[in-house]
XYZ file of N, CA, C and O in Angstrom:
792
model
N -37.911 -48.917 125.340
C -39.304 -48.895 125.783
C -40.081 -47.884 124.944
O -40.071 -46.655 125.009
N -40.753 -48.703 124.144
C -41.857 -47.532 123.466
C -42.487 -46.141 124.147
O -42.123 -46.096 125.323
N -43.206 -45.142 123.835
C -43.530 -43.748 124.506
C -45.075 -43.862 124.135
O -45.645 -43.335 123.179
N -45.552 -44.588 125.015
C -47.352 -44.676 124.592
C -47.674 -43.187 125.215
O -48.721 -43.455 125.805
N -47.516 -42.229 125.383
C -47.832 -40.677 126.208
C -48.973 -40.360 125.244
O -48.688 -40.428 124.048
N -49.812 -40.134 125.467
C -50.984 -39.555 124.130
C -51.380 -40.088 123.598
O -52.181 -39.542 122.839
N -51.203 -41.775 123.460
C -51.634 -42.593 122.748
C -53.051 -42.965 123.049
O -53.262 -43.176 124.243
N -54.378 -43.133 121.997
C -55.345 -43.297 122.209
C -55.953 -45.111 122.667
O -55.799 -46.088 121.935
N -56.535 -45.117 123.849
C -56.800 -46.618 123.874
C -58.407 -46.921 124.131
O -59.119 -46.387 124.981
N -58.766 -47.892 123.193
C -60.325 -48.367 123.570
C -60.180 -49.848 123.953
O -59.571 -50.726 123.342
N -60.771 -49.919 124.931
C -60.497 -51.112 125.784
C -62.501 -51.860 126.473
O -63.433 -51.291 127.042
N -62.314 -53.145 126.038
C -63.824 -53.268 126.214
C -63.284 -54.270 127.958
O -62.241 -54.760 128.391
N -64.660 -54.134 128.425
C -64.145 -54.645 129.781
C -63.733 -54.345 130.764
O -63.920 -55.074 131.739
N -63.063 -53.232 130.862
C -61.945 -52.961 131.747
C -62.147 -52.648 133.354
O -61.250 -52.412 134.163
N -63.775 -52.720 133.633
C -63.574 -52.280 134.792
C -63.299 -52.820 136.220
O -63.418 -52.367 137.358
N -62.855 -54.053 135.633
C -62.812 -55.349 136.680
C -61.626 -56.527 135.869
O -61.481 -56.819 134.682
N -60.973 -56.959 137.018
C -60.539 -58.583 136.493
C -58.742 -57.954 135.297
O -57.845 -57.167 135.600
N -58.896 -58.525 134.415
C -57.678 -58.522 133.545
C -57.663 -57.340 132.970
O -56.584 -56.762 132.844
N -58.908 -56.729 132.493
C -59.121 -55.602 131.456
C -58.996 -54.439 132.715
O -59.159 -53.322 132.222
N -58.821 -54.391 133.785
C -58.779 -53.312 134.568
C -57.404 -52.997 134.890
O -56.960 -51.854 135.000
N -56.571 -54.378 135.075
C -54.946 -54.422 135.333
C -54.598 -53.565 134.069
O -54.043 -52.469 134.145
N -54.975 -54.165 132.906
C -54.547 -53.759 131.509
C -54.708 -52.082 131.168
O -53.966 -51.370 130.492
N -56.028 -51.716 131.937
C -56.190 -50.380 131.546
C -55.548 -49.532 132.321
O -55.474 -48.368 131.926
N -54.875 -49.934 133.717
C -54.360 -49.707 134.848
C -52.435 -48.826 134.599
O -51.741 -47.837 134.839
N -52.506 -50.629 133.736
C -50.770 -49.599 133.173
C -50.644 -49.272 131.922
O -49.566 -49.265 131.327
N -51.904 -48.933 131.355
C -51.951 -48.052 130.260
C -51.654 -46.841 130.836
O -50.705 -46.088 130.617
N -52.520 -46.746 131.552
C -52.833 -45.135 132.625
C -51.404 -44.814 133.012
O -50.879 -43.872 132.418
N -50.595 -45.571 134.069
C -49.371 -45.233 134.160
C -48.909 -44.866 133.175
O -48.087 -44.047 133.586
N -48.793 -44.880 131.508
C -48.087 -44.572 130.654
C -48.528 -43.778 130.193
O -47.896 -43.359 129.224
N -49.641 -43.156 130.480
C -50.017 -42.043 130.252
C -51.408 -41.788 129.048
O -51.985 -40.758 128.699
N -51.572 -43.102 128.688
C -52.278 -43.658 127.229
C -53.660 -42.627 128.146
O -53.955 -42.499 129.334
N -54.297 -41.970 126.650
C -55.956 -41.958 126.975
C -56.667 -42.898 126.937
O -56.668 -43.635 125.951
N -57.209 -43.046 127.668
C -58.200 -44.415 127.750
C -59.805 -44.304 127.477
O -60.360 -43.439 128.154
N -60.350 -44.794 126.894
C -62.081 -45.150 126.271
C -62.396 -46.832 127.198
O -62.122 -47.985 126.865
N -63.019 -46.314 128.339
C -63.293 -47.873 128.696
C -65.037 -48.106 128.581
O -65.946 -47.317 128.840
N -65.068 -49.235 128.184
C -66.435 -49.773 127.643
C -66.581 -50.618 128.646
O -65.582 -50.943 129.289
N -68.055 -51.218 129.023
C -68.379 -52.141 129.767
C -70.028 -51.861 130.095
O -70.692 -50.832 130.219
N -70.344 -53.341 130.172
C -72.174 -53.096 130.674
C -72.680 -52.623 131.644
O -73.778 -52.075 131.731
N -71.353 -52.937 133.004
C -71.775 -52.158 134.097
C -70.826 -50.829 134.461
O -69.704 -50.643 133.989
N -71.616 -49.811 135.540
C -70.783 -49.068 135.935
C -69.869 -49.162 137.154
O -70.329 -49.440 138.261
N -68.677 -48.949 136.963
C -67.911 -49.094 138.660
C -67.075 -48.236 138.634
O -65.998 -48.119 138.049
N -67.889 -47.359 139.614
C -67.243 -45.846 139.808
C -65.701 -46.277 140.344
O -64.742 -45.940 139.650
N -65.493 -46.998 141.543
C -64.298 -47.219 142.401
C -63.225 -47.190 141.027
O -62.292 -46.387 141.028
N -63.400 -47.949 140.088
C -62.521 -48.279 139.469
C -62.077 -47.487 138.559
O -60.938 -47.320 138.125
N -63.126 -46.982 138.286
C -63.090 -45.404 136.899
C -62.134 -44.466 137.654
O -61.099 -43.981 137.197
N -62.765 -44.249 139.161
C -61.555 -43.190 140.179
C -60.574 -43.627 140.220
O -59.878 -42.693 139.822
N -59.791 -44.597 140.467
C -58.270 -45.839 140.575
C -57.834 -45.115 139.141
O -56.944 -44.279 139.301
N -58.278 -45.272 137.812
C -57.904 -45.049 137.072
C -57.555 -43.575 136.638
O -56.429 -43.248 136.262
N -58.267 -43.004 136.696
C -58.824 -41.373 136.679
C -57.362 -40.409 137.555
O -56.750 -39.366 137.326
N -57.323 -41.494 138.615
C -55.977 -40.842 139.431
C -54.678 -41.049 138.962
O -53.800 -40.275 139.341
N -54.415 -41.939 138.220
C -53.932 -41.967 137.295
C -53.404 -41.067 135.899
O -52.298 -40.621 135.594
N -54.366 -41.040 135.411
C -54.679 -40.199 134.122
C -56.066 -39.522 134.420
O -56.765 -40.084 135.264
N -56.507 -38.470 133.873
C -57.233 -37.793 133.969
C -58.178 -37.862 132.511
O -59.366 -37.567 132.378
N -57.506 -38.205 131.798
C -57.829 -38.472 130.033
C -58.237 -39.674 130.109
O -57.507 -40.577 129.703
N -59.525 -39.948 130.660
C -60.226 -41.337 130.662
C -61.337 -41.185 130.865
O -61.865 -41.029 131.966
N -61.928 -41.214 129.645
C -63.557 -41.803 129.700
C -64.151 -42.886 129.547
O -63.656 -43.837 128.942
N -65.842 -42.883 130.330
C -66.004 -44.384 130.075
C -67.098 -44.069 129.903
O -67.539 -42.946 130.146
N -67.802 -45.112 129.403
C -69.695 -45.383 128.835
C -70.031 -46.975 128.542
O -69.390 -47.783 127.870
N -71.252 -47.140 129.276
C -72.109 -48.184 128.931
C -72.288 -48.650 127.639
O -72.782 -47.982 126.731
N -71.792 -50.075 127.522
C -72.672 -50.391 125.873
C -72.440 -52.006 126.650
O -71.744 -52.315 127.617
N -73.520 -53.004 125.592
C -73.612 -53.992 125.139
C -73.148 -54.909 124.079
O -74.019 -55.426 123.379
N -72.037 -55.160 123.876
C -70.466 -55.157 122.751
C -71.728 -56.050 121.874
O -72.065 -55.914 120.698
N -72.320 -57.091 123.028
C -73.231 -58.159 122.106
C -74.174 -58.097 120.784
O -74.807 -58.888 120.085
N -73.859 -56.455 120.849
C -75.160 -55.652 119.635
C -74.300 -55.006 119.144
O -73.563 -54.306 119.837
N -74.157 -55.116 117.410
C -73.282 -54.837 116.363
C -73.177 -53.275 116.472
O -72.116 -52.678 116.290
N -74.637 -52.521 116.856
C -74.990 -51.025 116.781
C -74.149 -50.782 117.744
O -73.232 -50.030 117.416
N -74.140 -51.181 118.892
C -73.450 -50.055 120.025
C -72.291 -50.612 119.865
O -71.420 -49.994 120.476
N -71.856 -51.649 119.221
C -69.877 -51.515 119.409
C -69.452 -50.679 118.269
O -68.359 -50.114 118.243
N -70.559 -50.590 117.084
C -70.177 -49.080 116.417
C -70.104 -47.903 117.004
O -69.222 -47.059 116.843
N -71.422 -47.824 117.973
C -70.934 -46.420 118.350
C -70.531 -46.570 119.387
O -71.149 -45.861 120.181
N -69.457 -47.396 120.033
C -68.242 -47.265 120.658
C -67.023 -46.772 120.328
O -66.152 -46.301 121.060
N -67.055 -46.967 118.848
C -66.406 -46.589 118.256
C -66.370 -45.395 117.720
O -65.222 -44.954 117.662
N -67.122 -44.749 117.336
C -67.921 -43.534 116.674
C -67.436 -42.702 118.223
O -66.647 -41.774 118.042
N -67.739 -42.898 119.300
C -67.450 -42.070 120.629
C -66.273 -41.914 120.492
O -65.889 -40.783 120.790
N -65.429 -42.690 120.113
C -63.934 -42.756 120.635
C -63.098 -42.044 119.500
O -61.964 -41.640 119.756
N -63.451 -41.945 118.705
C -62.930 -41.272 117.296
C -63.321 -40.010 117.596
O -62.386 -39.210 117.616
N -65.260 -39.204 118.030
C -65.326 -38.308 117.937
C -64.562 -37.120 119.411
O -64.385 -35.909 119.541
N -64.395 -37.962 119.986
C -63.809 -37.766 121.298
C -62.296 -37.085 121.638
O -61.835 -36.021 122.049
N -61.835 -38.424 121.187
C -60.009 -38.451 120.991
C -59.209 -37.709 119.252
O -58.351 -36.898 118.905
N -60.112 -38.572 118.699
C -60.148 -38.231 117.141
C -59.277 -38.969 116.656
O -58.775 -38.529 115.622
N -58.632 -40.637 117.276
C -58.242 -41.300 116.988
C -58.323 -43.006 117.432
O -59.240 -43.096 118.248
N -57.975 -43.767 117.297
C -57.882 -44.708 118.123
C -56.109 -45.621 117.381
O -55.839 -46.026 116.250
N -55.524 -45.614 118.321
C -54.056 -46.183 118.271
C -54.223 -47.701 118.933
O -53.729 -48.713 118.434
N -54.746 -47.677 119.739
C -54.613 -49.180 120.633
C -55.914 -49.682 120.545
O -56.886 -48.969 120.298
N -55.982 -51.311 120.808
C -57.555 -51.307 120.771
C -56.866 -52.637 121.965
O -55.727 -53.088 122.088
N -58.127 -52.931 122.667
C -57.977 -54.290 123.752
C -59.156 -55.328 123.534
O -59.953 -54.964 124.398
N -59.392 -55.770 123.268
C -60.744 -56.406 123.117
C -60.669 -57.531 124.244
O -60.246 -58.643 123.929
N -60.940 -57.352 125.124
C -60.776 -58.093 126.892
C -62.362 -58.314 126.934
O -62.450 -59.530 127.104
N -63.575 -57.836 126.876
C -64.864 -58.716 127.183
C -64.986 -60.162 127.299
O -64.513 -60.878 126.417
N -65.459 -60.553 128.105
C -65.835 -61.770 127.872
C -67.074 -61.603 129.022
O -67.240 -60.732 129.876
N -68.030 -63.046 128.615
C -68.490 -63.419 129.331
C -69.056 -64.731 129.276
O -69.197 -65.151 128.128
N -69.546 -65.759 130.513
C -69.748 -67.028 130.620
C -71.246 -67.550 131.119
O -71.694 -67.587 132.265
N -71.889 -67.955 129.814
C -73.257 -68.890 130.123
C -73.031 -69.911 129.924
O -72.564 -70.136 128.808
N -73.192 -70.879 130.701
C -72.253 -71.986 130.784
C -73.518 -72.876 131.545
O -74.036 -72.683 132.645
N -73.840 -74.069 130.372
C -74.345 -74.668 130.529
C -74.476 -76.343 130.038
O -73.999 -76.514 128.916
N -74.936 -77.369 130.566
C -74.157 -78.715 129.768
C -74.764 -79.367 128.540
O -75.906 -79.174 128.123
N -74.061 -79.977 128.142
C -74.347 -79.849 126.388
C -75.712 -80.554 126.239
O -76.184 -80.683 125.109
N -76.361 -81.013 127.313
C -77.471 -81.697 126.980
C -78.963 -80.453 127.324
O -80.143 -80.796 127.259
N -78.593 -79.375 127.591
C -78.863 -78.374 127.991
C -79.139 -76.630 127.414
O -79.760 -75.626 127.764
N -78.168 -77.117 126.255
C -77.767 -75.689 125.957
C -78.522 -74.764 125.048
O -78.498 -74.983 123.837
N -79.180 -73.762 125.529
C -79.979 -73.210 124.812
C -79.665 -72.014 123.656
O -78.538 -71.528 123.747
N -80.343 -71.596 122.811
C -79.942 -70.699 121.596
C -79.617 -69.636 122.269
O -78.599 -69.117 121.811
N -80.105 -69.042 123.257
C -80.233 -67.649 124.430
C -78.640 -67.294 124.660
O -77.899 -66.406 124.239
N -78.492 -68.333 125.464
C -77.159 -68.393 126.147
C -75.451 -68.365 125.385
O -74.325 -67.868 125.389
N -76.785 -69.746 124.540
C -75.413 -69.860 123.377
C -74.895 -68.879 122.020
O -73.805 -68.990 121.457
N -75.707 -68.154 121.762
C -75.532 -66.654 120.987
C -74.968 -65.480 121.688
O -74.359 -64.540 121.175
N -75.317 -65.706 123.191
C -74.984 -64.447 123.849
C -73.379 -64.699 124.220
O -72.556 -63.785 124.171
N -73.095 -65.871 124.543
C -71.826 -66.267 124.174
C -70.720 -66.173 123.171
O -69.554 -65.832 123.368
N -71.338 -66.563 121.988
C -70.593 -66.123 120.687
C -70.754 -64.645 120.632
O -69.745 -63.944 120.559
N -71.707 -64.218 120.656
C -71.497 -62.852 120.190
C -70.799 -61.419 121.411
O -70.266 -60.353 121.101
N -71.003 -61.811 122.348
C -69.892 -61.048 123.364
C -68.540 -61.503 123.515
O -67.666 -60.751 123.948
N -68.357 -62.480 123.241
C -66.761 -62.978 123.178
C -65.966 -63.198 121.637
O -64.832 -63.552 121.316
N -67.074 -62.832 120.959
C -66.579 -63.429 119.576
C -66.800 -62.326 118.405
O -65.931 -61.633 117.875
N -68.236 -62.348 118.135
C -68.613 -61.593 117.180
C -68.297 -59.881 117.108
O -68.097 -59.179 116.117
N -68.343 -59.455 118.807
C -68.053 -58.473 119.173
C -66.728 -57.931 118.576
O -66.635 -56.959 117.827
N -65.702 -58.726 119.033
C -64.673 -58.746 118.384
C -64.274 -58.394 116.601
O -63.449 -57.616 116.122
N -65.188 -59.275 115.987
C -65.368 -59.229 114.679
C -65.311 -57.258 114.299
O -64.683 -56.306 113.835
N -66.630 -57.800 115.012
C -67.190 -56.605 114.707
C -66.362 -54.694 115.026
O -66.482 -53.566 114.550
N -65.702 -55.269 115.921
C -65.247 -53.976 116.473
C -63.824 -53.950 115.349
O -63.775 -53.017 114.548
N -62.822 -54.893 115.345
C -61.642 -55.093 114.386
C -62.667 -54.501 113.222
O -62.321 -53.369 112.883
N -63.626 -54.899 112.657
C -63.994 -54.566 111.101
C -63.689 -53.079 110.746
O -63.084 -52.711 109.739
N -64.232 -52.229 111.788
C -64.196 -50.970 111.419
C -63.319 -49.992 112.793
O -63.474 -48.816 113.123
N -62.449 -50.998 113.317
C -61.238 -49.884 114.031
C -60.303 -50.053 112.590
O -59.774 -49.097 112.023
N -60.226 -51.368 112.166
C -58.975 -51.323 111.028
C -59.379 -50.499 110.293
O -58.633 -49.524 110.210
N -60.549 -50.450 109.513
C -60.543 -49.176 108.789
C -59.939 -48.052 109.428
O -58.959 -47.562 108.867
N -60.342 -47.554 110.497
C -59.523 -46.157 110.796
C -57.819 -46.566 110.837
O -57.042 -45.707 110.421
N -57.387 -47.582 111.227
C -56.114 -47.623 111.510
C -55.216 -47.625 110.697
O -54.097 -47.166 110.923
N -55.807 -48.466 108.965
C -55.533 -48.619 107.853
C -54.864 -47.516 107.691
O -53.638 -47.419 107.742
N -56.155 -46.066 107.360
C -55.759 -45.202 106.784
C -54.686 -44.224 107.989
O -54.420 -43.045 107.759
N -54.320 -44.750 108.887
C -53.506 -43.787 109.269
C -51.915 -44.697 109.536
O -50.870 -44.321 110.068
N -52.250 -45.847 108.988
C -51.142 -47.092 108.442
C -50.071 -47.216 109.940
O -48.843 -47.290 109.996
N -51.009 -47.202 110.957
C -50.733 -47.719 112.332
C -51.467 -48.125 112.966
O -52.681 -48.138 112.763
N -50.708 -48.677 114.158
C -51.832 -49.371 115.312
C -51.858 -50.807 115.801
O -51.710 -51.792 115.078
N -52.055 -50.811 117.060
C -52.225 -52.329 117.472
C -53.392 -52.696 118.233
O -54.205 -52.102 118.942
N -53.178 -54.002 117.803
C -54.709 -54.731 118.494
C -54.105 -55.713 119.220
O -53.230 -56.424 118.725
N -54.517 -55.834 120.442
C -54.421 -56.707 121.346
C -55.577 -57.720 121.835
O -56.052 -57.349 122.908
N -56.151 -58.896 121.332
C -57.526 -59.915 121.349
C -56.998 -60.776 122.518
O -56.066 -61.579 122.467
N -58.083 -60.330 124.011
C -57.365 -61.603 125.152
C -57.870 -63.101 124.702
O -59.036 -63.140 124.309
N -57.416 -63.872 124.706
C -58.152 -65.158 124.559
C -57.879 -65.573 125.582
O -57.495 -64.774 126.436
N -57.991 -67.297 125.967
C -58.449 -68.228 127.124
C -57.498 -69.244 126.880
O -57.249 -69.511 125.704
N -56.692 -70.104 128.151
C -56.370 -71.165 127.909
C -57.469 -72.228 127.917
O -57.157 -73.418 127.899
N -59.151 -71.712 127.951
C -60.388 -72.782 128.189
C -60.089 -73.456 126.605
O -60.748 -74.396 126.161
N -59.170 -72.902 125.995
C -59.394 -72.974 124.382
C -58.468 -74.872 124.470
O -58.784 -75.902 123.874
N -57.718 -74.703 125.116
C -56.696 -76.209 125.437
C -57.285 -77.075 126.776
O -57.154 -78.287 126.605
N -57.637 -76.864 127.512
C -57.977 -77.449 128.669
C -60.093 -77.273 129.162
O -60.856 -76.545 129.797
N -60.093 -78.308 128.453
C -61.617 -78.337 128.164
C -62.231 -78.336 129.960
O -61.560 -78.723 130.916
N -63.560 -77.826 130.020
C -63.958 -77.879 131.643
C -65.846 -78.200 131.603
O -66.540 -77.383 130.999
N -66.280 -78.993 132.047
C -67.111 -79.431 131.703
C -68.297 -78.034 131.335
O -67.860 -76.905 131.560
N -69.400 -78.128 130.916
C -70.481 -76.904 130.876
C -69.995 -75.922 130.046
O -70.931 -75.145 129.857
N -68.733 -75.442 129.280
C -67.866 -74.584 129.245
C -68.268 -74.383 127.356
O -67.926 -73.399 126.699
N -68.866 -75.302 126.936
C -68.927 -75.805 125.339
C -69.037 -74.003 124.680
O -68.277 -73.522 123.840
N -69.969 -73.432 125.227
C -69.749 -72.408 124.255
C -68.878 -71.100 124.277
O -68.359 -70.474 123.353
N -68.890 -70.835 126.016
C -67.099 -70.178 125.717
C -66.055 -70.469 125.345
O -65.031 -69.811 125.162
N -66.384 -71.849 125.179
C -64.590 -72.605 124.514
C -64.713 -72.317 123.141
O -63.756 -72.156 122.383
N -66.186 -72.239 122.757
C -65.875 -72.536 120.615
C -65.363 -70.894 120.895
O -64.336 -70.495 120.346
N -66.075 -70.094 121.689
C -66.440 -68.517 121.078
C -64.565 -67.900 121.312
O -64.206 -66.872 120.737
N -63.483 -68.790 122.296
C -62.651 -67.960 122.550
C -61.166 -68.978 121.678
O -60.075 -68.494 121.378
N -61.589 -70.362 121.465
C -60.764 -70.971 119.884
C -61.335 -70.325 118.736
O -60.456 -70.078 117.910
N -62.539 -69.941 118.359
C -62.269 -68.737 117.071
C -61.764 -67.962 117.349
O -60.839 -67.706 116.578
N -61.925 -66.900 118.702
C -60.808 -65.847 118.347
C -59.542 -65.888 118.132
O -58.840 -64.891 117.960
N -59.076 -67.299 118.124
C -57.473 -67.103 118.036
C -57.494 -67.503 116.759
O -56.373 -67.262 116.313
N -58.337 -68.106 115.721
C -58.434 -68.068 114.343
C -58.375 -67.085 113.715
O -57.701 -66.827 112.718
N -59.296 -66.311 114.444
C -59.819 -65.068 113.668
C -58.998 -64.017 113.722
O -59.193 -63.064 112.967
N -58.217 -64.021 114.395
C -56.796 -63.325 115.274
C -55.654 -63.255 114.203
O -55.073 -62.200 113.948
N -55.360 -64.485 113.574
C -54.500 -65.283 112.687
C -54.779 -64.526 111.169
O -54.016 -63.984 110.370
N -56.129 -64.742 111.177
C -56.641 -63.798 109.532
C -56.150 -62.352 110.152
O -55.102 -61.790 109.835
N -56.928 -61.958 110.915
C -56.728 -60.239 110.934
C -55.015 -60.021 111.159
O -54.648 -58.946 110.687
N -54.126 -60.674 111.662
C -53.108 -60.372 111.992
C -52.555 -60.104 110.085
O -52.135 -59.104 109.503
N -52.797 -61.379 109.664
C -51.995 -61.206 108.121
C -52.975 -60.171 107.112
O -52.551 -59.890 105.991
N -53.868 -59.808 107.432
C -54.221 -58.752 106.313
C -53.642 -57.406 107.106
O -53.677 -56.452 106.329
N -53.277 -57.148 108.018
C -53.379 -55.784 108.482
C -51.865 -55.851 108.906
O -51.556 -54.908 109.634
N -50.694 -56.858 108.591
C -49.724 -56.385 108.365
C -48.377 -55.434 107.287
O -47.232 -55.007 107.430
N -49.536 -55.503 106.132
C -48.642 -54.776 105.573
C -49.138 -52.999 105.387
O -48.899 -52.090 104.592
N -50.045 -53.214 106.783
C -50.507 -51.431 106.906
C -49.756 -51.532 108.710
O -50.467 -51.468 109.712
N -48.885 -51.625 108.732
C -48.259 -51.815 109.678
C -48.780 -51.404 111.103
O -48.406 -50.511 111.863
N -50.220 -52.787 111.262
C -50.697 -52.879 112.372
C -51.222 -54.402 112.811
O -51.954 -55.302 112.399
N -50.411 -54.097 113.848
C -49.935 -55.205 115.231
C -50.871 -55.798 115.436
O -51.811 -55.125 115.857
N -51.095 -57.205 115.272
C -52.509 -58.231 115.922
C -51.571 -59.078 116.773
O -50.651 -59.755 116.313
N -51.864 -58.983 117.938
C -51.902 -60.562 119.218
C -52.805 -60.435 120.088
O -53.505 -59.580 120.629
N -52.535 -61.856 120.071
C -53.477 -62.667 121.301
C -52.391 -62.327 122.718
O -51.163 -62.312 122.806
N -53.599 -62.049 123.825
C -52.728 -62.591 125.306
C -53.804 -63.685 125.428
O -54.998 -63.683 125.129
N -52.797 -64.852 126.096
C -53.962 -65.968 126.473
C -53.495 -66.244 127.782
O -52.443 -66.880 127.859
N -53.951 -65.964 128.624
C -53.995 -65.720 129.916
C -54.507 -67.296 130.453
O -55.203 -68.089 129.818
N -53.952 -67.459 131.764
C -54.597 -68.906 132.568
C -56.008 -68.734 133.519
O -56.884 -68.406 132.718
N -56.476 -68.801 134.609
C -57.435 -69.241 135.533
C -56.983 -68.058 136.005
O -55.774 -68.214 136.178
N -57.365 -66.720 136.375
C -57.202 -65.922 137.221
C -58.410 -65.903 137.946
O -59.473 -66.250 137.431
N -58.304 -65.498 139.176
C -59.497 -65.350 140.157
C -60.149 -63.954 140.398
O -60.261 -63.444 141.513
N -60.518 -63.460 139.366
C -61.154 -62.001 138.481
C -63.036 -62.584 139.283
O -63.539 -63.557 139.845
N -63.317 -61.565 138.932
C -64.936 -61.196 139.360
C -66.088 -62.010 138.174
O -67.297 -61.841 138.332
N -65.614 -62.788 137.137
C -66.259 -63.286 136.119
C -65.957 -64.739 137.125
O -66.915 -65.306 137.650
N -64.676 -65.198 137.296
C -64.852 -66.661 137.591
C -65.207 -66.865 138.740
O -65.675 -67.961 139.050
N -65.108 -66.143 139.383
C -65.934 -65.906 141.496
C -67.539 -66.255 140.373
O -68.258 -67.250 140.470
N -67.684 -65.291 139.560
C -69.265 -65.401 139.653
C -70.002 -66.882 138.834
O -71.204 -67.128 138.937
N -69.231 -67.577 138.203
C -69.936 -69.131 137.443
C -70.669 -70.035 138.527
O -70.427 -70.286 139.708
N -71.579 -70.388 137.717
C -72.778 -70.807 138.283
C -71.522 -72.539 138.634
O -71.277 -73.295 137.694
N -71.042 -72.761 139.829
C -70.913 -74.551 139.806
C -71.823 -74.831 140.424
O -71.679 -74.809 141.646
N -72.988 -75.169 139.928
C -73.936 -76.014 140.243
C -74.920 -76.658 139.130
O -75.972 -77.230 139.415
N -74.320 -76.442 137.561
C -75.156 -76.815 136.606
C -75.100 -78.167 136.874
O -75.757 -78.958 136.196
């Protein structure tokens, strides 16, 4: 069993649903944790906090290239490293294809997708040069099992497992770890909240 004790983790999402389990037994292992997310939820920051005590968290909007930099920029100047990364955000505008507007459908790609991009672009740089590290990208089984209204979280979470595939082979021979978890239908606080009534 690996010794994550001190290990630095930035985790987007986490304060609810999969990304909270995930940040949950980080904490048991003792990992510092950086949790990101749009909203605040104290209950959960305390759950964690009791845990580990080496856990901070802050507001950002992953959907804007600027603040998942300086998500990053926090977590470096903070910890002064980043070892783990989680990229767990998601979110669902979900609307039917005869329907679908540029609004929804950007805010889609770019919180489930681009975010991603964007955050891998410049954690690998730091990880490069310290020729460690793993990334963990959740994806969706929505990516195999199509559900009606669903058109643009499905493209935004089948690129990430593309995009998953590139970053995994350039950043293995700086010996750092790319996978996907692709998780099924859990009954998390994102799928309680979808609109079924489009």
């Amino acid at each position: 069993k690996p010794n994550l004790k001190d290990k630095v983790c930035l985790i987007t999402g986490a304060t609810q649903g999969i990304g909270f389990a995930i940040a949950s037994a980080l904490a048991d292992e003792g990992v510092k944790i950086v949790i990101v997310s749009r909203k605040n939820n104290p209950k959960s920051i305390q759950t964690l906090e009791s845990k580990n005590p080496d856990i901070i968290h802050f507001k950002a909007d992953v959907s804007k290239e600027d603040e998942v930099k300086l998500m990053i920029d926090k977590t470096i100047s903070y910890f002064g490293k980043i070892d783990l990364f989680v990229n767990n955000v998601a979110a669902h505008w979900d609307e039917p294809v005869t329907k679908i507007t540029s609004e929804n459908y950007f805010n889609s790609i770019n919180t489930n997708l681009s975010s991603c991009i964007w955050a891998c672009r410049d954690i690998s740089k730091h990880m490069i040069k310290n020729k460690t590290g793993s990334i963990l990208i959740i994806g969706s089984t929505s990516s195999f099992n199509p559900l009606p209204c669903e058109v643009s979280y499905r493209i935004s979470k089948s690129a990430l497992k593309t995009y998953m595939e590139s970053l995994a082979l350039e950043l293995a021979p700086f010996k750092i770890r790319v996978n996907m978890l692709t998780p099924g239908g859990f009954i998390t606080p994102m799928i309680k909240n979808l609109n079924k009534k489009l």
